[in-house]
Short mmCIF file of C-alpha atoms and ligand atoms in Angstrom, two decimals:
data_model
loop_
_atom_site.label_atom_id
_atom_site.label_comp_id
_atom_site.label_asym_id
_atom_site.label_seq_id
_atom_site.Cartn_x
_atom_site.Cartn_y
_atom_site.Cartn_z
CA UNK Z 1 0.00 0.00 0.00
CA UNK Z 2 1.51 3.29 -1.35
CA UNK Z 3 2.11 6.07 2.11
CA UNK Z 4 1.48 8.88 0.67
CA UNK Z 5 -2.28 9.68 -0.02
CA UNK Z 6 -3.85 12.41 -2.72
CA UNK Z 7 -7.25 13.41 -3.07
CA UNK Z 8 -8.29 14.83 -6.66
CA UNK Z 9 -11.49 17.26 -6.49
CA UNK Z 10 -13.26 16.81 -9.78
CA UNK Z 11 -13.68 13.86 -12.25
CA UNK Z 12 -12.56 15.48 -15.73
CA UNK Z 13 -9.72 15.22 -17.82
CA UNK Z 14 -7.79 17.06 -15.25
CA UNK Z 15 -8.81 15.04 -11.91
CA UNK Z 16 -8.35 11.36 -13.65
CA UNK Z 17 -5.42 11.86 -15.76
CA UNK Z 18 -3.88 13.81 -12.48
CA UNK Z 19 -4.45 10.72 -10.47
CA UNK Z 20 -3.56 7.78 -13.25
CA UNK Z 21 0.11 10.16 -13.08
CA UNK Z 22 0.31 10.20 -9.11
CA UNK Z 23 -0.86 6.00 -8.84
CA UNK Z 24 2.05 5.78 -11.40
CA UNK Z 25 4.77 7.72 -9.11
CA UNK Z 26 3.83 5.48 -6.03
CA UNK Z 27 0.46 7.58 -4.42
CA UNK Z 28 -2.72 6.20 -3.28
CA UNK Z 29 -4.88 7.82 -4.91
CA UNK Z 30 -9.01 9.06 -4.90
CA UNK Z 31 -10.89 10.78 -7.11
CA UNK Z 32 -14.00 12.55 -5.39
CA UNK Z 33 -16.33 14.07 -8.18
CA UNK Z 34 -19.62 15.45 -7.67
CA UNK Z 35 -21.53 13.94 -10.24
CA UNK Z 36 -20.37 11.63 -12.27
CA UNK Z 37 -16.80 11.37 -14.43
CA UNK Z 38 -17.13 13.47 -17.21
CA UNK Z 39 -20.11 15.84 -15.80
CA UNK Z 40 -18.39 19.13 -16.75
CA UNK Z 41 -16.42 20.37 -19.36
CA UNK Z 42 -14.92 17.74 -20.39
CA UNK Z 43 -17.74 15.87 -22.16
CA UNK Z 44 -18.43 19.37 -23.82
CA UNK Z 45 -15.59 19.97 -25.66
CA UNK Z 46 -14.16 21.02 -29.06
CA UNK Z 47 -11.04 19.18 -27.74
CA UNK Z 48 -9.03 20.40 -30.33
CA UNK Z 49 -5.26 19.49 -29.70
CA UNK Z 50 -2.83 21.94 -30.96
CA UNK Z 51 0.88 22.58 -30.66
CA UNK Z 52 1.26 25.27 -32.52
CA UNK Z 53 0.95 27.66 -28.92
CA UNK Z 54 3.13 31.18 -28.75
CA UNK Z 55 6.00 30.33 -26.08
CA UNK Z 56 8.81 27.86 -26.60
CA UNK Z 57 7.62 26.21 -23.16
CA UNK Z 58 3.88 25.41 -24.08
CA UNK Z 59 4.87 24.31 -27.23
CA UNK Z 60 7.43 21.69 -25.77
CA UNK Z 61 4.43 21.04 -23.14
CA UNK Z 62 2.07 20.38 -25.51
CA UNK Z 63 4.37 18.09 -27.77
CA UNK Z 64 4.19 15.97 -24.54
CA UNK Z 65 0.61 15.98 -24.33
CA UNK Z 66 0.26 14.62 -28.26
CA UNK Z 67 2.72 11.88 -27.48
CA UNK Z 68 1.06 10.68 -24.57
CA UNK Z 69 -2.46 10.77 -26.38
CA UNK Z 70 -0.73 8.63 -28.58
CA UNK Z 71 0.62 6.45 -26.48
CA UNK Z 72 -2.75 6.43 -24.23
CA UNK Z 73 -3.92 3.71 -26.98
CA UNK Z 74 -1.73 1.18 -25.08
CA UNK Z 75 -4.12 1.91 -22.25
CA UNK Z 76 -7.34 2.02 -23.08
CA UNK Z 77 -9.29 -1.02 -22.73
CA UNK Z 78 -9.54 -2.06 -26.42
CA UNK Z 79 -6.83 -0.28 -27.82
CA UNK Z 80 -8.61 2.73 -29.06
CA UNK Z 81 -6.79 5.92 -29.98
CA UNK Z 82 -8.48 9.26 -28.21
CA UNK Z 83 -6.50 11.52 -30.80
CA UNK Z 84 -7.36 11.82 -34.62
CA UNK Z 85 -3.90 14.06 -35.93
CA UNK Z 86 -5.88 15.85 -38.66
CA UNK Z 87 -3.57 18.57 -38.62
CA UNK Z 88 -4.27 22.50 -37.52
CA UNK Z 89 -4.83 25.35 -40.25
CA UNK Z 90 -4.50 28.47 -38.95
CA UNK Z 91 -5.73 30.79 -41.12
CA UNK Z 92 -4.55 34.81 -41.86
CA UNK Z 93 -6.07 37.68 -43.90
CA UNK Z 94 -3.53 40.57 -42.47
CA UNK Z 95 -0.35 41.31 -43.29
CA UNK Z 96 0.99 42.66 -39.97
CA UNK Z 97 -0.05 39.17 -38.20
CA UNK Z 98 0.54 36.68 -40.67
CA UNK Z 99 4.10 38.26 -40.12
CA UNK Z 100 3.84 37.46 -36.71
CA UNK Z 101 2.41 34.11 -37.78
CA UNK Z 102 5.46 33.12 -39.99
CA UNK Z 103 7.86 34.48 -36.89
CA UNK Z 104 6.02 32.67 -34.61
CA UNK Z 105 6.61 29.37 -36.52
CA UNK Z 106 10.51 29.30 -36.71
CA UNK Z 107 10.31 29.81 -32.99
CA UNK Z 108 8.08 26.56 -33.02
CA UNK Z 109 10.61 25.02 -34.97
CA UNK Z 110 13.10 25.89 -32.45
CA UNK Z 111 11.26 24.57 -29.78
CA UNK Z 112 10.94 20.87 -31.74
CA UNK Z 113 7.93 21.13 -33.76
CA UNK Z 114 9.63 20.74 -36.96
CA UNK Z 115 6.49 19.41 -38.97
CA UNK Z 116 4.80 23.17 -38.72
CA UNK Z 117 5.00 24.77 -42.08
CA UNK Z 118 3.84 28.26 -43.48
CA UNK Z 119 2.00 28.07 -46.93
CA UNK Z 120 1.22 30.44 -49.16
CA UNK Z 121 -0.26 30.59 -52.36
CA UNK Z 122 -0.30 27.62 -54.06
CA UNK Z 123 1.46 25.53 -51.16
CA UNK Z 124 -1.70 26.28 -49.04
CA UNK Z 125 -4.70 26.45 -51.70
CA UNK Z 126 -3.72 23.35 -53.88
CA UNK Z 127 -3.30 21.16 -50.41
CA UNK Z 128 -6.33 22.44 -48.73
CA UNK Z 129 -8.44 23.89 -52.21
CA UNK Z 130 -11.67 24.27 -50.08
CA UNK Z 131 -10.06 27.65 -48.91
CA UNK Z 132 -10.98 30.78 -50.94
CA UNK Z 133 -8.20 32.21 -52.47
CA UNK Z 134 -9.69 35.73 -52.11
CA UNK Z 135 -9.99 34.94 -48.77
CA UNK Z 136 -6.49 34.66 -46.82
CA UNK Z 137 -2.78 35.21 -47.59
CA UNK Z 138 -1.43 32.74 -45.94
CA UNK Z 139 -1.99 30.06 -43.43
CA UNK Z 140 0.51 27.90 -40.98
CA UNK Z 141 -0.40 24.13 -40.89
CA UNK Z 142 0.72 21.38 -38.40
CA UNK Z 143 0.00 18.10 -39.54
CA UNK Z 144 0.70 16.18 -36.17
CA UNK Z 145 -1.98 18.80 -34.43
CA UNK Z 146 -6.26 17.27 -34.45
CA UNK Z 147 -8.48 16.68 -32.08
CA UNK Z 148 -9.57 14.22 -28.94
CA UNK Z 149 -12.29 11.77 -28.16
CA UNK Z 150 -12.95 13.41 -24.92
CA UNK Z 151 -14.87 9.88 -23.17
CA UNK Z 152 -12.31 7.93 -24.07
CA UNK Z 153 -9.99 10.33 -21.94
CA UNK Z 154 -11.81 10.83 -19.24
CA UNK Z 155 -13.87 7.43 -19.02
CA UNK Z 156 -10.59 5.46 -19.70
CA UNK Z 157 -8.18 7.79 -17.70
CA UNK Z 158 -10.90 6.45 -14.84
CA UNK Z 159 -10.86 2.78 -15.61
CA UNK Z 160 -6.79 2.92 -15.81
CA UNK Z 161 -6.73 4.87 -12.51
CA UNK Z 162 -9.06 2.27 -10.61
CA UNK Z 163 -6.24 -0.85 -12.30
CA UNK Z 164 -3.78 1.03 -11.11
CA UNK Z 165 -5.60 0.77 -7.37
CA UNK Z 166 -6.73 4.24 -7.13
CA UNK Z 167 -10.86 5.22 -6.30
CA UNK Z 168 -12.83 7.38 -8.38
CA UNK Z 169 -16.02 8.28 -6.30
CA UNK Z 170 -18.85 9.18 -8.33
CA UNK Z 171 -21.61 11.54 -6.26
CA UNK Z 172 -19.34 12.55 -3.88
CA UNK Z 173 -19.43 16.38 -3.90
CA UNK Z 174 -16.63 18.14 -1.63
CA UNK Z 175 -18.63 19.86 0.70
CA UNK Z 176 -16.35 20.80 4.00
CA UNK Z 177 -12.87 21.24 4.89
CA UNK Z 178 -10.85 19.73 7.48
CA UNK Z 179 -7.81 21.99 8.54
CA UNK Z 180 -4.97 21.57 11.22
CA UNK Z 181 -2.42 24.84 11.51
CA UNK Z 182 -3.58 26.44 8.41
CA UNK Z 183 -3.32 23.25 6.39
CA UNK Z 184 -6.05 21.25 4.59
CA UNK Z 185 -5.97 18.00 6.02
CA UNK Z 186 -9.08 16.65 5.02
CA UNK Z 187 -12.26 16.95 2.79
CA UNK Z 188 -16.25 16.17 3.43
CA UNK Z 189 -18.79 14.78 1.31
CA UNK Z 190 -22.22 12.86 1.48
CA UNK Z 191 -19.56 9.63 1.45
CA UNK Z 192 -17.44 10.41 4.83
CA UNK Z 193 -14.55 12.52 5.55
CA UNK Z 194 -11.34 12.08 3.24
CA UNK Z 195 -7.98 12.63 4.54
CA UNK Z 196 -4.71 12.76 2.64
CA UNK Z 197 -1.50 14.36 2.86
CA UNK Z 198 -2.20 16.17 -0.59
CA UNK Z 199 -5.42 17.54 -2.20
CA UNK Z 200 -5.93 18.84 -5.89
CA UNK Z 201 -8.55 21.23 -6.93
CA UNK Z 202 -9.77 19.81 -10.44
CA UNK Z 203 -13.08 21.40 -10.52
CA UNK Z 204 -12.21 23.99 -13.12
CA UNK Z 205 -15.28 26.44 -14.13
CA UNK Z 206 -16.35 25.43 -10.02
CA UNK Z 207 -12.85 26.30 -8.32
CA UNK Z 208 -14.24 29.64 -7.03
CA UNK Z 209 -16.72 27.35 -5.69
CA UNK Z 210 -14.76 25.20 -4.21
CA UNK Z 211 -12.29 27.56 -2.65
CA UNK Z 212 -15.29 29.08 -0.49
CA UNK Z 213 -15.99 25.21 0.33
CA UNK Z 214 -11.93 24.92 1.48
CA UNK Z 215 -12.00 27.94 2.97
CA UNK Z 216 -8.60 28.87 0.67
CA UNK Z 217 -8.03 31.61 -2.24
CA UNK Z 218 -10.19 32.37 -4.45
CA UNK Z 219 -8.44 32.33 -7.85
CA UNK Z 220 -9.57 34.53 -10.80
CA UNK Z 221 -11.00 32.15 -12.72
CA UNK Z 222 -14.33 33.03 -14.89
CA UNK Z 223 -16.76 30.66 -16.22
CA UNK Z 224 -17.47 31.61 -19.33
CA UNK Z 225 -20.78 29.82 -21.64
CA UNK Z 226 -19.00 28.78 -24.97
CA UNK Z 227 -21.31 27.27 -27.95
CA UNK Z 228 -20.64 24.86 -30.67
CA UNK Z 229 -22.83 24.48 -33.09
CA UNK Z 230 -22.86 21.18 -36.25
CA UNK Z 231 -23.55 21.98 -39.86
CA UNK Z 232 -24.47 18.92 -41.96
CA UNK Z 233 -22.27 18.43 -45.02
CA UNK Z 234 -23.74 18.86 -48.59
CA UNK Z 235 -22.92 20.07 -52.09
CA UNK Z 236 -19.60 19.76 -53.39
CA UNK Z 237 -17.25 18.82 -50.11
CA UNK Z 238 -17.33 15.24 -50.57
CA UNK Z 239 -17.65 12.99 -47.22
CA UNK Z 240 -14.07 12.06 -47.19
CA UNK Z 241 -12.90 15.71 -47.85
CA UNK Z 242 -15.16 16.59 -45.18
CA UNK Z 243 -13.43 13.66 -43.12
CA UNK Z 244 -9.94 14.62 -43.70
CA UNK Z 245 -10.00 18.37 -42.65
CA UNK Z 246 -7.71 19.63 -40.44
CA UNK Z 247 -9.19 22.27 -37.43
CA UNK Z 248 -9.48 25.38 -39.32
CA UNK Z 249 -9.12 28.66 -37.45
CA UNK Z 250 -10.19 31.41 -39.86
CA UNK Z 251 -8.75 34.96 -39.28
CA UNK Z 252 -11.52 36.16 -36.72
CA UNK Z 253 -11.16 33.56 -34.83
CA UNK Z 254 -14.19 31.22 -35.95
CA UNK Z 255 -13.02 28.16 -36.02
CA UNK Z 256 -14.38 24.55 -37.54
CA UNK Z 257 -13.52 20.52 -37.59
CA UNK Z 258 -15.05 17.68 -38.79
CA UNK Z 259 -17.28 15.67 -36.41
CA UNK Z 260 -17.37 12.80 -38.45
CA UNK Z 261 -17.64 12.06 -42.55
CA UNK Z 262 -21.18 14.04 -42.24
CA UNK Z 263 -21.12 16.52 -40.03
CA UNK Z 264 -19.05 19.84 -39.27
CA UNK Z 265 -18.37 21.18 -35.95
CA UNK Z 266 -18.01 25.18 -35.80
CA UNK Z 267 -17.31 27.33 -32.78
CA UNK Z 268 -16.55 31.05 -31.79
CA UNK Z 269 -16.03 32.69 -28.19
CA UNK Z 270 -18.19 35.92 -28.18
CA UNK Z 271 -18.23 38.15 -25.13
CA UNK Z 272 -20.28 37.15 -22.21
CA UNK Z 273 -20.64 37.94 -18.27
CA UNK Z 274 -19.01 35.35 -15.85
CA UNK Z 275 -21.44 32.87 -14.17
CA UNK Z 276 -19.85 31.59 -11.33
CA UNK Z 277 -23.00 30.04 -9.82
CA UNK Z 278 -23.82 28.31 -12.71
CA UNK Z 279 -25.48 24.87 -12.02
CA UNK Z 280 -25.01 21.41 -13.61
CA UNK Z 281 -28.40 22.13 -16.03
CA UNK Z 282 -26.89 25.56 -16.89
CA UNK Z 283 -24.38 23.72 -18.83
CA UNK Z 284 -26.69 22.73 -21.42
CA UNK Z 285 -28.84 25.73 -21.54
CA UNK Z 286 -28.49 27.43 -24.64
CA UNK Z 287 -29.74 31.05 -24.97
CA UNK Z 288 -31.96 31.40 -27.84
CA UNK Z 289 -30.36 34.03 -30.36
CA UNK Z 290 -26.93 30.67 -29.94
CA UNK Z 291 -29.61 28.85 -31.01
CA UNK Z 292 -29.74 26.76 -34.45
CA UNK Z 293 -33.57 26.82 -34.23
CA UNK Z 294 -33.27 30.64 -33.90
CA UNK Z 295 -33.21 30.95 -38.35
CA UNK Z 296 -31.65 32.99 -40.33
CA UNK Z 297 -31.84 35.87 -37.72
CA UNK Z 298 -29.61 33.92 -35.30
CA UNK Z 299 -26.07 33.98 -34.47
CA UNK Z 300 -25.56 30.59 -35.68
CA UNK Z 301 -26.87 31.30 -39.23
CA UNK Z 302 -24.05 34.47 -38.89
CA UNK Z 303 -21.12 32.59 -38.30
CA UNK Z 304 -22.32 30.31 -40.93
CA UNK Z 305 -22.43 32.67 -43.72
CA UNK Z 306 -19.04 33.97 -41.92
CA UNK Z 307 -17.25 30.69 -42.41
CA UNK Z 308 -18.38 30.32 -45.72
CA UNK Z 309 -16.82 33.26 -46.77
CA UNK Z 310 -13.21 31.93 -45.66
CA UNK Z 311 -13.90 28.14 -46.70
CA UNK Z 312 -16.32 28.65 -49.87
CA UNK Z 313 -17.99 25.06 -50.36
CA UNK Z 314 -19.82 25.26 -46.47
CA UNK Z 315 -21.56 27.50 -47.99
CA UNK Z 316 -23.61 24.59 -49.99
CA UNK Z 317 -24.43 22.62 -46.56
CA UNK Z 318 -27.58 21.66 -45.72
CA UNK Z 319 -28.00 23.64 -42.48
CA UNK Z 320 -26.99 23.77 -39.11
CA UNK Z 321 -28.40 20.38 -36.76
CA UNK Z 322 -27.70 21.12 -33.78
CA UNK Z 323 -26.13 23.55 -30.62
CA UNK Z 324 -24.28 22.40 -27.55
CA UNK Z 325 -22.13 24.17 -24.75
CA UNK Z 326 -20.44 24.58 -21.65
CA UNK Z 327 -17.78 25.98 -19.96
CA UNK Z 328 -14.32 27.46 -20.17
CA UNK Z 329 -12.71 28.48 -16.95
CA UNK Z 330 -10.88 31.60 -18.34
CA UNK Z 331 -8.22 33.13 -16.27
CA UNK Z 332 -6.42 36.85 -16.75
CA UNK Z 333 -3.75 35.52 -19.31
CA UNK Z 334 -5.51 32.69 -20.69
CA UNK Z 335 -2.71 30.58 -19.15
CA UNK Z 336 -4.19 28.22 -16.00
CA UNK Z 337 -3.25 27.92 -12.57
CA UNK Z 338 -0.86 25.48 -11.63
CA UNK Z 339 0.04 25.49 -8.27
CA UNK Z 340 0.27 25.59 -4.30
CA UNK Z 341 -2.34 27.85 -2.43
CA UNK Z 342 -0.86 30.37 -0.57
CA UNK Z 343 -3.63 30.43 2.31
CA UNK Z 344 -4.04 26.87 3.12
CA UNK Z 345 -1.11 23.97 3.31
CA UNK Z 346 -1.56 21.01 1.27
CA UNK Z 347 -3.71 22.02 -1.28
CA UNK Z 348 -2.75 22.39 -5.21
CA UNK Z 349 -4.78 23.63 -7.79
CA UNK Z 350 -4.73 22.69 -11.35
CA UNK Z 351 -7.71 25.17 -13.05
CA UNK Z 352 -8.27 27.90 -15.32
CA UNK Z 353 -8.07 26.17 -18.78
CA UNK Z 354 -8.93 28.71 -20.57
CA UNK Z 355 -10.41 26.76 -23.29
CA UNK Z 356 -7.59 24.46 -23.17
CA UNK Z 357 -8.14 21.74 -20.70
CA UNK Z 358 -8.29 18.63 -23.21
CA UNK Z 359 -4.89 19.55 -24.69
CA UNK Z 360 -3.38 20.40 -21.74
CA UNK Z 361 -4.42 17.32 -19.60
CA UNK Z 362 -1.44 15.21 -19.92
CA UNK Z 363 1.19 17.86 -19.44
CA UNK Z 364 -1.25 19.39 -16.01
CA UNK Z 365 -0.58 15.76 -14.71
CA UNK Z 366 3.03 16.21 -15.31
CA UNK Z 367 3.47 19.46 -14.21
CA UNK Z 368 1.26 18.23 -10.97
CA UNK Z 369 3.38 14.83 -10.12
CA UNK Z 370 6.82 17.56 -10.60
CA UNK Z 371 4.60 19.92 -7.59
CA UNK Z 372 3.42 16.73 -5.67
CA UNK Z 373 7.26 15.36 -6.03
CA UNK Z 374 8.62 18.91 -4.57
CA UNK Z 375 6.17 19.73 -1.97
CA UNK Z 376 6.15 23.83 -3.40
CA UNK Z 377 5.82 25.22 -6.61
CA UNK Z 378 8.45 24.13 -9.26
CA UNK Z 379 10.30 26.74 -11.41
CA UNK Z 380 10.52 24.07 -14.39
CA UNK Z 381 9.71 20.42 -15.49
CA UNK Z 382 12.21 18.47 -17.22
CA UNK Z 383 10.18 17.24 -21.19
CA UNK Z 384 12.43 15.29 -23.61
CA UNK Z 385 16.16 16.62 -21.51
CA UNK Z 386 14.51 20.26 -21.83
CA UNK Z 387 13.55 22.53 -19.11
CA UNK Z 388 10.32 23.50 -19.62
CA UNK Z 389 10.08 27.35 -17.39
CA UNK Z 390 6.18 26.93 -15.72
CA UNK Z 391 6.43 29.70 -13.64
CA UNK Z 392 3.74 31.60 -16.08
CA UNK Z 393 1.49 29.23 -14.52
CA UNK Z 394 2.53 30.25 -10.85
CA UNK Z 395 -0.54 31.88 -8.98
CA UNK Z 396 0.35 35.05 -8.00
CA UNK Z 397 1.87 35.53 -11.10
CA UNK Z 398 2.03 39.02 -12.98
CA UNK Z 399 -0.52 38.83 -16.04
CA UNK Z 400 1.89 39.75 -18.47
CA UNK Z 401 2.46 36.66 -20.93
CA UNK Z 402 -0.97 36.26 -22.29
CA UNK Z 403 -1.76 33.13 -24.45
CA UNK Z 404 -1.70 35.00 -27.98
CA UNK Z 405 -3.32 32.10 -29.60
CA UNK Z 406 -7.25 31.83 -27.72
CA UNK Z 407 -10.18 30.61 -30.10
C1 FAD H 501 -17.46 24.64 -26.13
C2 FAD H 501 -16.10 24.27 -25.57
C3 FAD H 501 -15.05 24.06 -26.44
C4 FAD H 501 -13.79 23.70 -25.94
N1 FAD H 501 -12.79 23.44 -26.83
C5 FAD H 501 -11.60 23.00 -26.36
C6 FAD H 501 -10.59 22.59 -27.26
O1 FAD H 501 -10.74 22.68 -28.48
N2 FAD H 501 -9.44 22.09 -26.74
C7 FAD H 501 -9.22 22.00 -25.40
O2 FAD H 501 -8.16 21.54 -24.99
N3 FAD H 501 -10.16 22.40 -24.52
C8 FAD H 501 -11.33 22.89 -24.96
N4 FAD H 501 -12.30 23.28 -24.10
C9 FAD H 501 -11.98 23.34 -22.66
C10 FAD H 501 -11.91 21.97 -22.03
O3 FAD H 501 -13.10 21.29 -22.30
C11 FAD H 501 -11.72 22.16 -20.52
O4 FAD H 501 -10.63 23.03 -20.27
C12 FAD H 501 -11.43 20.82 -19.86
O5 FAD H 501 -12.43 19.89 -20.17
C13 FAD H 501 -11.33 21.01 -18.36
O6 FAD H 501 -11.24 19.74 -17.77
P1 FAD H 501 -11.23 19.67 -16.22
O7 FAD H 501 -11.14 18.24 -15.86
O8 FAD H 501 -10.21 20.60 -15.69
O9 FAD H 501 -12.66 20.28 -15.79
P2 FAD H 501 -14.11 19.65 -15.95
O10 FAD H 501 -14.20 18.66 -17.03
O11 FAD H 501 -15.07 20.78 -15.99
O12 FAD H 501 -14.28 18.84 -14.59
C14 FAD H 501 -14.45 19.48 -13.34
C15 FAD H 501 -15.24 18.50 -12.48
O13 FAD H 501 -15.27 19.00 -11.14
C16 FAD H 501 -16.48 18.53 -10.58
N5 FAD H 501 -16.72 19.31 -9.37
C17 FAD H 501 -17.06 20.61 -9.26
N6 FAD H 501 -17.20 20.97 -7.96
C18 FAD H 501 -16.97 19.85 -7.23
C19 FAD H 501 -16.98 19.56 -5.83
N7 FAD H 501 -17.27 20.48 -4.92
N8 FAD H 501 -16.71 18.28 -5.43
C20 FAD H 501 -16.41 17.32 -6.33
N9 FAD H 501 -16.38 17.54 -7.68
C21 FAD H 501 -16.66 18.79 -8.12
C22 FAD H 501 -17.50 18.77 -11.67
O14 FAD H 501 -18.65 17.98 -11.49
C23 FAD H 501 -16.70 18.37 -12.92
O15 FAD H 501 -16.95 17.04 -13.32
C24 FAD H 501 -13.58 23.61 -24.54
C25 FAD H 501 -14.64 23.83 -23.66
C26 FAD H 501 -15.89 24.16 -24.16
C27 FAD H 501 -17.03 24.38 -23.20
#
């Protein structure tokens, strides 16, 4: 029986893929989530998987993320892959950022990610010819980039965490705090008191929440309602086209990927209050102008027409099935929070995705074994001989390295 006990707060791609990294190291681990695995974000994602990011650091970090999605196959029960490597096409209609673009890539090259090109012209409208030439200069394109099968992250980073001896409590809501000389000690729910000698906030979009529950800081971390919405493929894109598109981030940020051989998925943040005091049903609850029933009046039926005017053939599809959403947990900088609270001992949080939570899963659980290793914060995590500098994801930190790259 390991000695050293964690507790994970929240059952998302964060919480279990946390845990499956500690069981690994030697911890016993649990898993206390309020609902059930998968109940936030995580089954309400995009999950788009890019490493094309805008620091040397998150771009070695998120090379480590791809490679263990890759590798994750070994693990899941029957050998499924969670990551389709469609590529990312980043998309540019201004000269003064497509500049920044094409700088931006050789420092990507420097940091490993050799496969990133920068097309122009023909290079980027004979390999991708559903672009409109009238449309965009240029565009930078990372074949090894795609997507994520969320469930099989989260519902196989479970099963692979309960092998591995650890729990994963389902209805088990963190409702109280145990604390001895200003350190968290223990947690309550409906299903006893849980002690450990290490606790991980994993809640996300809830960690405001929670830290009122703990009784520690309050991080600035907004939950912000983010739609997708899925077009249904028609006219001349043919299914395995359709199929074979890479995520597509137009110059305004709208961005699209193919759910499968018939169906698009399209998404774009717009500007909305924070709702920390959301509830589980809010998740769902889409406002009616996000709506695809809203018609042609609705934002939906905008971004539509919008995308259509960068990528010319959607504009044949047969109309737009369906609207989902959820959650980001957006943070000053767009970076998260990874790291020791400075009120209460023995408590690390690991929030504030920022509309990056599914990429960044695998590299959080790194990052969180190097702070669970250490017993403080860590100025750097060691990725393929590299040190990889994560002290822009200190709390505390000053907000001045935003995340360039948000969609
Ligand atoms: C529309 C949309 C598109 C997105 N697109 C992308 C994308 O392309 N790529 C990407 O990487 N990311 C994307 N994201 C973000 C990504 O989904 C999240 O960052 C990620 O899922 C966060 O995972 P998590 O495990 O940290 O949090 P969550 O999955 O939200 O899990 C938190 C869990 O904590 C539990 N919890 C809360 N309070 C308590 C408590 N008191 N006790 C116990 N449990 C509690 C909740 O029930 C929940 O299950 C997108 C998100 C949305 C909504």
């Amino acid at each position: 029986m390991a000695d050293r006990k964690a507790v994970l707060v929240g059952g998302g791609i964060t919480g279990v893929l946390t845990a499956r990294e500690l069981a690994l190291a030697g911890w016993d681990v649990t898993v206390l989530e309020a609902e059930h695995v998968g109940a936030g974000s995580s089954s309400r994602t995009a999950a788009g998987i890019r490493q094309q990011f805008s620091t040397p650091g998150t771009v070695r970090g998120m090379r480590y993320s791809v490679g263990f999605y890759k590798d994750f196959a070994r693990e899941t029960e029957d050998g499924q892959s969670p990551i389709v490597q469609n590529g990312y096409l980043f998309l540019y209609d201004d000269p003064k950022q497509w500049a920044g673009a094409q700088r931006r890539v050789e420092m990507q090259h420097g940091a490993g990610l050799v496969e990133v090109e920068a097309l122009e012209g023909d290079a980027l409208f004979d390999r991708f010819p559903w672009v409109g030439r009238d449309a965009v200069i240029g565009g930078t394109h990372c074949p090894t980039d795609g997507f994520l099968h969320p469930h099989l992250v989260y519902n196989e980073g479970a099963r692979r965490v309960r092998e591995l001896g650890g729990r994963v409590l389902q209805n088990a809501p963190v409702t109280g705090a145990v604390t001895e000389g200003g350190r968290l000690v223990g947690v309550k729910t409906p299903k006893g008191v849980f002690e450990a000698d290490l606790f991980f906030d994993c809640t996300n979009a809830w960690t405001r929440r929670l830290s009122r529950v703990l009784g520690c800081e309050e991080l600035p971390v907004d939950p912000l309602k983010r739609y997708l919405w899925f077009l249904q493929r028609e006219g001349a894109m043919t299914a395995a086209e359709l199929q074979a598109m890479p995520l597509t981030i137009c110059p305004s940020g709208l961005y699209c990927r193919p759910e499968n051989r018939e169906t698009l998925q399209m998404g774009k943040k717009h500007d909305t209050p924070p709702q920390v005091d959301f509830t589980y049903d809010d998740q769902d609850l889409i406002e009616p102008e996000f709506s695809h029933k809203g018609g042609l009046d609705g934002v939906p039926f905008e971004l539509w027409m919008e995308l259509a005017e960068v990528l010319p053939p959607i504009a044949d599809f047969g109309g737009i099935q369906a609207t989902t959403c959820g959650y980001y947990g957006t943070t000053p900088d767009h970076n998260p929070f990874l790291g020791y609270d400075r009120a209460l001992g023995g408590l690390v949080h690991l929030v504030g995705f920022s509309g990056h939570g599914a990429m960044l899963g695998p590299f959080t659980a790194l990052v969180a074994k190097s702070l669970a290793e250490a017993g403080q914060d860590v100025p750097s995590v060691v990725i393929d001989g590299f040190d990889v500098d994560v002290t822009c994801f200190r709390i505390g930190r000053e907000y001045d390295h935003s995340e360039q790259m948000v969609i």
